[in-house]
Amino acid sequence: MRNTATPERLIRQEILALHAYHVPPSSGMIKLDAMENPYPLPQSLREELAQVVASAAINRYPDAGAAQLKERIRSVTDLPFGMDVLLGNGSDEIIQLLALAVAKPGAVLLSIEPSFVMYKMIAAFTGMKYVGVPLTEDFSLDLPAMLGAIKREQPALVFLAYPNNPTGNLFDADAIKRIIEAAPGLVVVDEAYYAFASDSFIPHLARYDNLLVMRTFSKLGMAGLRLGFLAGSKTWLGQLEKLRLPYNVGVLPQLVAEMLLAQHEVLLGHAAQIKRDRQWLYERLVGTVDVYAFPSAANFILFRVTHATQVFEGLKQRGVLIKNLNGGHPALVDCLRVTVGTPEQNEQFMAALQESIHQTFRDHHA
Ligand code: PMP
């Protein structure tokens, strides 16, 4: 007898309707698409790392509580008194865990648009209703619209990326405070790009019972380790811990992250360099005909360019991979996003961009 099990019959409608998160091939390219730290570790640290890995007990399950790593995170993060951390396999996993915890029937996950696409995707994974409130034209928070949506939708969970991806800007901190005060549920300030920004909500954790701050070490130079954390009161984290799979952060990520965080200043040094180079790149983009660049507090810059998809393809042909946001959200028409690389990569990108823009112009005016 033929089995009746087909994906269409078995899989939830909202999952069937999704497209998988697309990661394009990048082998051999100058990779400026995913906000990674472009710098390899110094030789001395690599040797230390080799030793740490060589002596790791990979035959054993990891320390489920990751006590040492958490202690290190607490000390480099300057957590206010009484606050705790929960670790995730990347901050993506933490978004999922938060959504799973509050996904009662009809529960709402509210965020802004455009922002990090995983908030919306994870709402679908967990059966939550997603509400996206548009940013203003210059990508600021639309506070009246946010407060209106909060009143109407009563969201269980609000995500605000600070700085925001893909727009790169920091929102007005007072507007965020108003949102936290108005929200009937949790507000998660997602500080994935904290190392490149001038402000943080960590110091405000003790002031708001419904505030949690999420960070990742991906952008600081550990994207390959997959490690993020959520900071907040034990009241919340204690509940969320029940949902965390016991061994979600492996032995090697725990040991390597702990070792690297002991050398936090090396990675912060990279971040400081990236911030200087962001300024260089921003000025070059602003000075390029046909380009409008948005100010950034992160390690990437969003810019608008005529015939963006063609310019993006031209960059790819010249060996430079950035992110094409054209065709996604209506507010991102003709927008591309470039991660700040090494000074050499930034120059190669600018040269390829100029060539690609000229080529595109010629093609359209031939
Ligand atoms: N939050 C934001 C705003 C992001 O841009 C990203 C990655 N692009 C993440 C969270 C997830 O990062 P990770 O899973 O690598 O920790």
PDB file of N, CA and C in Angstrom, residues 16-108:
ATOM      1  N   LEU A  16       5.424  25.155   5.249  1.00  0.00           N
ATOM      2  CA  LEU A  16       5.404  24.932   3.791  1.00  0.00           C
ATOM      3  C   LEU A  16       5.562  26.263   3.053  1.00  0.00           C
ATOM      4  N   ALA A  17       5.005  27.330   3.639  1.00  0.00           N
ATOM      5  CA  ALA A  17       5.029  28.632   2.963  1.00  0.00           C
ATOM      6  C   ALA A  17       6.388  29.332   3.088  1.00  0.00           C
ATOM      7  N   LEU A  18       7.271  28.833   3.954  1.00  0.00           N
ATOM      8  CA  LEU A  18       8.555  29.517   4.177  1.00  0.00           C
ATOM      9  C   LEU A  18       9.579  29.190   3.088  1.00  0.00           C
ATOM     10  N   HIS A  19      10.536  30.092   2.922  1.00  0.00           N
ATOM     11  CA  HIS A  19      11.732  29.783   2.138  1.00  0.00           C
ATOM     12  C   HIS A  19      12.879  29.631   3.126  1.00  0.00           C
ATOM     13  N   ALA A  20      13.731  28.629   2.915  1.00  0.00           N
ATOM     14  CA  ALA A  20      14.864  28.426   3.831  1.00  0.00           C
ATOM     15  C   ALA A  20      15.802  29.637   3.768  1.00  0.00           C
ATOM     16  N   TYR A  21      16.423  29.961   4.887  1.00  0.00           N
ATOM     17  CA  TYR A  21      17.381  31.063   4.960  1.00  0.00           C
ATOM     18  C   TYR A  21      18.515  30.765   3.978  1.00  0.00           C
ATOM     19  N   HIS A  22      18.711  31.679   3.045  1.00  0.00           N
ATOM     20  CA  HIS A  22      19.618  31.392   1.931  1.00  0.00           C
ATOM     21  C   HIS A  22      21.041  31.845   2.257  1.00  0.00           C
ATOM     22  N   VAL A  23      21.988  30.919   2.159  1.00  0.00           N
ATOM     23  CA  VAL A  23      23.396  31.275   2.336  1.00  0.00           C
ATOM     24  C   VAL A  23      24.105  31.033   1.004  1.00  0.00           C
ATOM     25  N   PRO A  24      24.508  32.110   0.298  1.00  0.00           N
ATOM     26  CA  PRO A  24      25.074  31.921  -1.045  1.00  0.00           C
ATOM     27  C   PRO A  24      26.497  31.361  -0.980  1.00  0.00           C
ATOM     28  N   PRO A  25      26.929  30.649  -2.035  1.00  0.00           N
ATOM     29  CA  PRO A  25      28.308  30.158  -2.052  1.00  0.00           C
ATOM     30  C   PRO A  25      29.275  31.337  -2.099  1.00  0.00           C
ATOM     31  N   SER A  26      30.412  31.218  -1.411  1.00  0.00           N
ATOM     32  CA  SER A  26      31.317  32.370  -1.330  1.00  0.00           C
ATOM     33  C   SER A  26      32.772  31.979  -1.531  1.00  0.00           C
ATOM     34  N   SER A  27      32.989  30.729  -1.920  1.00  0.00           N
ATOM     35  CA  SER A  27      34.366  30.252  -2.015  1.00  0.00           C
ATOM     36  C   SER A  27      35.160  31.088  -3.025  1.00  0.00           C
ATOM     37  N   GLY A  28      36.328  31.553  -2.606  1.00  0.00           N
ATOM     38  CA  GLY A  28      37.207  32.328  -3.481  1.00  0.00           C
ATOM     39  C   GLY A  28      36.822  33.791  -3.615  1.00  0.00           C
ATOM     40  N   MET A  29      35.746  34.204  -2.940  1.00  0.00           N
ATOM     41  CA  MET A  29      35.294  35.598  -3.077  1.00  0.00           C
ATOM     42  C   MET A  29      35.836  36.459  -1.928  1.00  0.00           C
ATOM     43  N   ILE A  30      35.859  37.773  -2.150  1.00  0.00           N
ATOM     44  CA  ILE A  30      36.064  38.703  -1.036  1.00  0.00           C
ATOM     45  C   ILE A  30      34.716  38.764  -0.338  1.00  0.00           C
ATOM     46  N   LYS A  31      34.671  38.227   0.884  1.00  0.00           N
ATOM     47  CA  LYS A  31      33.375  37.954   1.503  1.00  0.00           C
ATOM     48  C   LYS A  31      32.964  39.095   2.425  1.00  0.00           C
ATOM     49  N   LEU A  32      32.079  39.931   1.919  1.00  0.00           N
ATOM     50  CA  LEU A  32      31.624  41.083   2.701  1.00  0.00           C
ATOM     51  C   LEU A  32      30.096  41.067   2.795  1.00  0.00           C
ATOM     52  N   ASP A  33      29.545  39.868   3.030  1.00  0.00           N
ATOM     53  CA  ASP A  33      28.081  39.742   3.020  1.00  0.00           C
ATOM     54  C   ASP A  33      27.470  39.412   4.376  1.00  0.00           C
ATOM     55  N   ALA A  34      28.281  39.021   5.362  1.00  0.00           N
ATOM     56  CA  ALA A  34      27.659  38.429   6.557  1.00  0.00           C
ATOM     57  C   ALA A  34      28.162  39.017   7.876  1.00  0.00           C
ATOM     58  N   MET A  35      28.722  40.230   7.824  1.00  0.00           N
ATOM     59  CA  MET A  35      29.126  40.947   9.038  1.00  0.00           C
ATOM     60  C   MET A  35      30.129  40.180   9.898  1.00  0.00           C
ATOM     61  N   GLU A  36      30.992  39.424   9.234  1.00  0.00           N
ATOM     62  CA  GLU A  36      32.036  38.730   9.986  1.00  0.00           C
ATOM     63  C   GLU A  36      33.231  39.651  10.233  1.00  0.00           C
ATOM     64  N   ASN A  37      33.994  39.337  11.270  1.00  0.00           N
ATOM     65  CA  ASN A  37      35.266  40.011  11.518  1.00  0.00           C
ATOM     66  C   ASN A  37      36.270  39.493  10.469  1.00  0.00           C
ATOM     67  N   PRO A  38      36.899  40.380   9.684  1.00  0.00           N
ATOM     68  CA  PRO A  38      37.749  39.897   8.594  1.00  0.00           C
ATOM     69  C   PRO A  38      39.157  39.489   9.042  1.00  0.00           C
ATOM     70  N   TYR A  39      39.477  39.707  10.315  1.00  0.00           N
ATOM     71  CA  TYR A  39      40.858  39.491  10.751  1.00  0.00           C
ATOM     72  C   TYR A  39      41.071  38.105  11.352  1.00  0.00           C
ATOM     73  N   PRO A  40      42.126  37.417  10.905  1.00  0.00           N
ATOM     74  CA  PRO A  40      42.471  36.161  11.577  1.00  0.00           C
ATOM     75  C   PRO A  40      43.059  36.463  12.957  1.00  0.00           C
ATOM     76  N   LEU A  41      43.081  35.472  13.819  1.00  0.00           N
ATOM     77  CA  LEU A  41      43.655  35.677  15.157  1.00  0.00           C
ATOM     78  C   LEU A  41      45.176  35.814  15.067  1.00  0.00           C
ATOM     79  N   PRO A  42      45.788  36.574  15.981  1.00  0.00           N
ATOM     80  CA  PRO A  42      47.256  36.645  16.010  1.00  0.00           C
ATOM     81  C   PRO A  42      47.853  35.245  16.236  1.00  0.00           C
ATOM     82  N   GLN A  43      49.059  35.030  15.725  1.00  0.00           N
ATOM     83  CA  GLN A  43      49.701  33.712  15.773  1.00  0.00           C
ATOM     84  C   GLN A  43      49.765  33.147  17.203  1.00  0.00           C
ATOM     85  N   SER A  44      50.106  34.014  18.160  1.00  0.00           N
ATOM     86  CA  SER A  44      50.254  33.516  19.532  1.00  0.00           C
ATOM     87  C   SER A  44      48.927  32.956  20.041  1.00  0.00           C
ATOM     88  N   LEU A  45      47.855  33.626  19.699  1.00  0.00           N
ATOM     89  CA  LEU A  45      46.535  33.149  20.142  1.00  0.00           C
ATOM     90  C   LEU A  45      46.141  31.862  19.441  1.00  0.00           C
ATOM     91  N   ARG A  46      46.567  31.732  18.183  1.00  0.00           N
ATOM     92  CA  ARG A  46      46.241  30.493  17.461  1.00  0.00           C
ATOM     93  C   ARG A  46      46.952  29.308  18.095  1.00  0.00           C
ATOM     94  N   GLU A  47      48.181  29.567  18.552  1.00  0.00           N
ATOM     95  CA  GLU A  47      48.908  28.460  19.188  1.00  0.00           C
ATOM     96  C   GLU A  47      48.245  28.074  20.508  1.00  0.00           C
ATOM     97  N   GLU A  48      47.835  29.084  21.242  1.00  0.00           N
ATOM     98  CA  GLU A  48      47.153  28.821  22.508  1.00  0.00           C
ATOM     99  C   GLU A  48      45.851  28.037  22.252  1.00  0.00           C
ATOM    100  N   LEU A  49      45.193  28.448  21.182  1.00  0.00           N
ATOM    101  CA  LEU A  49      43.937  27.809  20.808  1.00  0.00           C
ATOM    102  C   LEU A  49      44.165  26.333  20.452  1.00  0.00           C
ATOM    103  N   ALA A  50      45.262  26.072  19.737  1.00  0.00           N
ATOM    104  CA  ALA A  50      45.568  24.687  19.351  1.00  0.00           C
ATOM    105  C   ALA A  50      45.752  23.830  20.599  1.00  0.00           C
ATOM    106  N   GLN A  51      46.401  24.412  21.591  1.00  0.00           N
ATOM    107  CA  GLN A  51      46.617  23.650  22.836  1.00  0.00           C
ATOM    108  C   GLN A  51      45.309  23.398  23.570  1.00  0.00           C
ATOM    109  N   VAL A  52      44.489  24.433  23.635  1.00  0.00           N
ATOM    110  CA  VAL A  52      43.193  24.292  24.313  1.00  0.00           C
ATOM    111  C   VAL A  52      42.368  23.193  23.633  1.00  0.00           C
ATOM    112  N   VAL A  53      42.370  23.198  22.296  1.00  0.00           N
ATOM    113  CA  VAL A  53      41.586  22.202  21.562  1.00  0.00           C
ATOM    114  C   VAL A  53      42.181  20.807  21.757  1.00  0.00           C
ATOM    115  N   ALA A  54      43.519  20.729  21.731  1.00  0.00           N
ATOM    116  CA  ALA A  54      44.179  19.423  21.849  1.00  0.00           C
ATOM    117  C   ALA A  54      43.863  18.754  23.186  1.00  0.00           C
ATOM    118  N   SER A  55      43.708  19.558  24.230  1.00  0.00           N
ATOM    119  CA  SER A  55      43.492  18.929  25.542  1.00  0.00           C
ATOM    120  C   SER A  55      42.016  18.881  25.941  1.00  0.00           C
ATOM    121  N   ALA A  56      41.138  19.229  25.014  1.00  0.00           N
ATOM    122  CA  ALA A  56      39.705  19.242  25.348  1.00  0.00           C
ATOM    123  C   ALA A  56      39.154  17.825  25.466  1.00  0.00           C
ATOM    124  N   ALA A  57      38.265  17.636  26.428  1.00  0.00           N
ATOM    125  CA  ALA A  57      37.659  16.305  26.631  1.00  0.00           C
ATOM    126  C   ALA A  57      36.435  16.163  25.727  1.00  0.00           C
ATOM    127  N   ILE A  58      36.707  15.912  24.437  1.00  0.00           N
ATOM    128  CA  ILE A  58      35.549  15.856  23.525  1.00  0.00           C
ATOM    129  C   ILE A  58      34.812  14.514  23.596  1.00  0.00           C
ATOM    130  N   ASN A  59      35.352  13.581  24.353  1.00  0.00           N
ATOM    131  CA  ASN A  59      34.609  12.342  24.599  1.00  0.00           C
ATOM    132  C   ASN A  59      33.489  12.544  25.625  1.00  0.00           C
ATOM    133  N   ARG A  60      33.551  13.683  26.328  1.00  0.00           N
ATOM    134  CA  ARG A  60      32.537  13.982  27.357  1.00  0.00           C
ATOM    135  C   ARG A  60      31.532  15.000  26.847  1.00  0.00           C
ATOM    136  N   TYR A  61      30.325  14.945  27.375  1.00  0.00           N
ATOM    137  CA  TYR A  61      29.369  16.019  27.119  1.00  0.00           C
ATOM    138  C   TYR A  61      29.915  17.312  27.713  1.00  0.00           C
ATOM    139  N   PRO A  62      29.504  18.438  27.117  1.00  0.00           N
ATOM    140  CA  PRO A  62      29.980  19.709  27.682  1.00  0.00           C
ATOM    141  C   PRO A  62      29.407  19.976  29.074  1.00  0.00           C
ATOM    142  N   ASP A  63      30.017  20.916  29.769  1.00  0.00           N
ATOM    143  CA  ASP A  63      29.459  21.399  31.033  1.00  0.00           C
ATOM    144  C   ASP A  63      28.118  22.047  30.700  1.00  0.00           C
ATOM    145  N   ALA A  64      27.025  21.427  31.135  1.00  0.00           N
ATOM    146  CA  ALA A  64      25.695  21.886  30.730  1.00  0.00           C
ATOM    147  C   ALA A  64      25.414  23.303  31.233  1.00  0.00           C
ATOM    148  N   GLY A  65      25.999  23.658  32.356  1.00  0.00           N
ATOM    149  CA  GLY A  65      25.782  24.997  32.902  1.00  0.00           C
ATOM    150  C   GLY A  65      26.805  26.003  32.400  1.00  0.00           C
ATOM    151  N   ALA A  66      27.861  25.520  31.722  1.00  0.00           N
ATOM    152  CA  ALA A  66      28.929  26.364  31.168  1.00  0.00           C
ATOM    153  C   ALA A  66      29.395  27.418  32.178  1.00  0.00           C
ATOM    154  N   ALA A  67      29.653  26.958  33.395  1.00  0.00           N
ATOM    155  CA  ALA A  67      29.900  27.896  34.490  1.00  0.00           C
ATOM    156  C   ALA A  67      31.075  28.847  34.210  1.00  0.00           C
ATOM    157  N   GLN A  68      32.184  28.288  33.717  1.00  0.00           N
ATOM    158  CA  GLN A  68      33.362  29.152  33.535  1.00  0.00           C
ATOM    159  C   GLN A  68      33.156  30.186  32.430  1.00  0.00           C
ATOM    160  N   LEU A  69      32.572  29.713  31.344  1.00  0.00           N
ATOM    161  CA  LEU A  69      32.324  30.635  30.233  1.00  0.00           C
ATOM    162  C   LEU A  69      31.366  31.745  30.661  1.00  0.00           C
ATOM    163  N   LYS A  70      30.346  31.367  31.405  1.00  0.00           N
ATOM    164  CA  LYS A  70      29.378  32.377  31.855  1.00  0.00           C
ATOM    165  C   LYS A  70      30.049  33.410  32.755  1.00  0.00           C
ATOM    166  N   GLU A  71      30.931  32.934  33.610  1.00  0.00           N
ATOM    167  CA  GLU A  71      31.630  33.840  34.507  1.00  0.00           C
ATOM    168  C   GLU A  71      32.450  34.848  33.699  1.00  0.00           C
ATOM    169  N   ARG A  72      33.108  34.335  32.664  1.00  0.00           N
ATOM    170  CA  ARG A  72      33.923  35.200  31.800  1.00  0.00           C
ATOM    171  C   ARG A  72      33.041  36.228  31.087  1.00  0.00           C
ATOM    172  N   ILE A  73      31.908  35.764  30.596  1.00  0.00           N
ATOM    173  CA  ILE A  73      30.998  36.675  29.890  1.00  0.00           C
ATOM    174  C   ILE A  73      30.520  37.773  30.845  1.00  0.00           C
ATOM    175  N   ARG A  74      30.187  37.338  32.059  1.00  0.00           N
ATOM    176  CA  ARG A  74      29.726  38.310  33.053  1.00  0.00           C
ATOM    177  C   ARG A  74      30.783  39.381  33.283  1.00  0.00           C
ATOM    178  N   SER A  75      32.034  38.954  33.351  1.00  0.00           N
ATOM    179  CA  SER A  75      33.066  39.943  33.662  1.00  0.00           C
ATOM    180  C   SER A  75      33.375  40.852  32.466  1.00  0.00           C
ATOM    181  N   VAL A  76      33.333  40.345  31.230  1.00  0.00           N
ATOM    182  CA  VAL A  76      33.613  41.256  30.105  1.00  0.00           C
ATOM    183  C   VAL A  76      32.402  42.114  29.746  1.00  0.00           C
ATOM    184  N   THR A  77      31.224  41.747  30.253  1.00  0.00           N
ATOM    185  CA  THR A  77      30.011  42.469  29.854  1.00  0.00           C
ATOM    186  C   THR A  77      29.582  43.521  30.870  1.00  0.00           C
ATOM    187  N   ASP A  78      30.189  43.514  32.066  1.00  0.00           N
ATOM    188  CA  ASP A  78      29.795  44.494  33.078  1.00  0.00           C
ATOM    189  C   ASP A  78      28.315  44.420  33.401  1.00  0.00           C
ATOM    190  N   LEU A  79      27.850  43.234  33.698  1.00  0.00           N
ATOM    191  CA  LEU A  79      26.425  43.069  33.996  1.00  0.00           C
ATOM    192  C   LEU A  79      26.066  43.740  35.312  1.00  0.00           C
ATOM    193  N   PRO A  80      24.899  44.398  35.369  1.00  0.00           N
ATOM    194  CA  PRO A  80      24.468  44.961  36.648  1.00  0.00           C
ATOM    195  C   PRO A  80      24.247  43.855  37.674  1.00  0.00           C
ATOM    196  N   PHE A  81      24.322  44.238  38.936  1.00  0.00           N
ATOM    197  CA  PHE A  81      24.176  43.282  40.037  1.00  0.00           C
ATOM    198  C   PHE A  81      22.859  42.505  39.922  1.00  0.00           C
ATOM    199  N   GLY A  82      22.935  41.195  40.160  1.00  0.00           N
ATOM    200  CA  GLY A  82      21.715  40.380  40.173  1.00  0.00           C
ATOM    201  C   GLY A  82      21.310  39.845  38.808  1.00  0.00           C
ATOM    202  N   MET A  83      21.987  40.289  37.748  1.00  0.00           N
ATOM    203  CA  MET A  83      21.607  39.824  36.408  1.00  0.00           C
ATOM    204  C   MET A  83      22.383  38.566  36.051  1.00  0.00           C
ATOM    205  N   ASP A  84      21.760  37.738  35.235  1.00  0.00           N
ATOM    206  CA  ASP A  84      22.360  36.455  34.864  1.00  0.00           C
ATOM    207  C   ASP A  84      22.456  36.357  33.338  1.00  0.00           C
ATOM    208  N   VAL A  85      23.121  35.295  32.844  1.00  0.00           N
ATOM    209  CA  VAL A  85      23.152  35.085  31.391  1.00  0.00           C
ATOM    210  C   VAL A  85      22.695  33.667  31.053  1.00  0.00           C
ATOM    211  N   LEU A  86      22.094  33.562  29.875  1.00  0.00           N
ATOM    212  CA  LEU A  86      21.704  32.268  29.308  1.00  0.00           C
ATOM    213  C   LEU A  86      22.427  32.156  27.960  1.00  0.00           C
ATOM    214  N   LEU A  87      23.024  30.991  27.697  1.00  0.00           N
ATOM    215  CA  LEU A  87      23.818  30.858  26.470  1.00  0.00           C
ATOM    216  C   LEU A  87      23.032  30.170  25.369  1.00  0.00           C
ATOM    217  N   GLY A  88      23.300  30.605  24.140  1.00  0.00           N
ATOM    218  CA  GLY A  88      22.649  29.979  22.992  1.00  0.00           C
ATOM    219  C   GLY A  88      23.659  29.593  21.927  1.00  0.00           C
ATOM    220  N   ASN A  89      23.256  28.658  21.091  1.00  0.00           N
ATOM    221  CA  ASN A  89      24.061  28.245  19.944  1.00  0.00           C
ATOM    222  C   ASN A  89      23.855  29.315  18.866  1.00  0.00           C
ATOM    223  N   GLY A  90      24.547  30.424  19.053  1.00  0.00           N
ATOM    224  CA  GLY A  90      24.258  31.634  18.283  1.00  0.00           C
ATOM    225  C   GLY A  90      23.050  32.310  18.901  1.00  0.00           C
ATOM    226  N   SER A  91      22.887  33.612  18.624  1.00  0.00           N
ATOM    227  CA  SER A  91      21.710  34.264  19.207  1.00  0.00           C
ATOM    228  C   SER A  91      20.445  33.839  18.474  1.00  0.00           C
ATOM    229  N   ASP A  92      20.580  33.325  17.261  1.00  0.00           N
ATOM    230  CA  ASP A  92      19.408  32.758  16.570  1.00  0.00           C
ATOM    231  C   ASP A  92      18.665  31.774  17.468  1.00  0.00           C
ATOM    232  N   GLU A  93      19.434  30.936  18.146  1.00  0.00           N
ATOM    233  CA  GLU A  93      18.799  29.915  18.984  1.00  0.00           C
ATOM    234  C   GLU A  93      18.044  30.562  20.151  1.00  0.00           C
ATOM    235  N   ILE A  94      18.577  31.688  20.622  1.00  0.00           N
ATOM    236  CA  ILE A  94      17.929  32.367  21.754  1.00  0.00           C
ATOM    237  C   ILE A  94      16.603  32.997  21.318  1.00  0.00           C
ATOM    238  N   ILE A  95      16.592  33.523  20.092  1.00  0.00           N
ATOM    239  CA  ILE A  95      15.330  34.077  19.573  1.00  0.00           C
ATOM    240  C   ILE A  95      14.279  32.966  19.566  1.00  0.00           C
ATOM    241  N   GLN A  96      14.702  31.791  19.108  1.00  0.00           N
ATOM    242  CA  GLN A  96      13.776  30.663  19.004  1.00  0.00           C
ATOM    243  C   GLN A  96      13.284  30.212  20.381  1.00  0.00           C
ATOM    244  N   LEU A  97      14.220  30.201  21.312  1.00  0.00           N
ATOM    245  CA  LEU A  97      13.879  29.771  22.664  1.00  0.00           C
ATOM    246  C   LEU A  97      12.874  30.733  23.322  1.00  0.00           C
ATOM    247  N   LEU A  98      13.085  32.023  23.102  1.00  0.00           N
ATOM    248  CA  LEU A  98      12.157  33.014  23.656  1.00  0.00           C
ATOM    249  C   LEU A  98      10.769  32.837  23.052  1.00  0.00           C
ATOM    250  N   ALA A  99      10.734  32.642  21.734  1.00  0.00           N
ATOM    251  CA  ALA A  99       9.452  32.505  21.059  1.00  0.00           C
ATOM    252  C   ALA A  99       8.739  31.230  21.529  1.00  0.00           C
ATOM    253  N   LEU A 100       9.501  30.135  21.627  1.00  0.00           N
ATOM    254  CA  LEU A 100       8.914  28.868  22.093  1.00  0.00           C
ATOM    255  C   LEU A 100       8.273  29.036  23.467  1.00  0.00           C
ATOM    256  N   ALA A 101       8.939  29.818  24.312  1.00  0.00           N
ATOM    257  CA  ALA A 101       8.483  29.952  25.691  1.00  0.00           C
ATOM    258  C   ALA A 101       7.146  30.679  25.794  1.00  0.00           C
ATOM    259  N   VAL A 102       6.898  31.638  24.887  1.00  0.00           N
ATOM    260  CA  VAL A 102       5.694  32.471  25.052  1.00  0.00           C
ATOM    261  C   VAL A 102       4.612  32.177  24.009  1.00  0.00           C
ATOM    262  N   ALA A 103       4.868  31.163  23.145  1.00  0.00           N
ATOM    263  CA  ALA A 103       3.979  30.924  21.999  1.00  0.00           C
ATOM    264  C   ALA A 103       2.649  30.273  22.408  1.00  0.00           C
ATOM    265  N   LYS A 104       1.892  30.972  23.231  1.00  0.00           N
ATOM    266  CA  LYS A 104       0.529  30.494  23.506  1.00  0.00           C
ATOM    267  C   LYS A 104      -0.307  30.726  22.245  1.00  0.00           C
ATOM    268  N   PRO A 105      -1.419  30.043  22.088  1.00  0.00           N
ATOM    269  CA  PRO A 105      -2.233  30.287  20.894  1.00  0.00           C
ATOM    270  C   PRO A 105      -2.566  31.778  20.758  1.00  0.00           C
ATOM    271  N   GLY A 106      -2.285  32.334  19.578  1.00  0.00           N
ATOM    272  CA  GLY A 106      -2.605  33.741  19.330  1.00  0.00           C
ATOM    273  C   GLY A 106      -1.562  34.734  19.811  1.00  0.00           C
ATOM    274  N   ALA A 107      -0.506  34.258  20.488  1.00  0.00           N
ATOM    275  CA  ALA A 107       0.500  35.193  21.021  1.00  0.00           C
ATOM    276  C   ALA A 107       1.219  35.908  19.879  1.00  0.00           C
ATOM    277  N   VAL A 108       1.550  37.180  20.126  1.00  0.00           N
ATOM    278  CA  VAL A 108       2.128  38.033  19.076  1.00  0.00           C
ATOM    279  C   VAL A 108       3.606  38.304  19.331  1.00  0.00           C
TER     280      VAL A 108
END
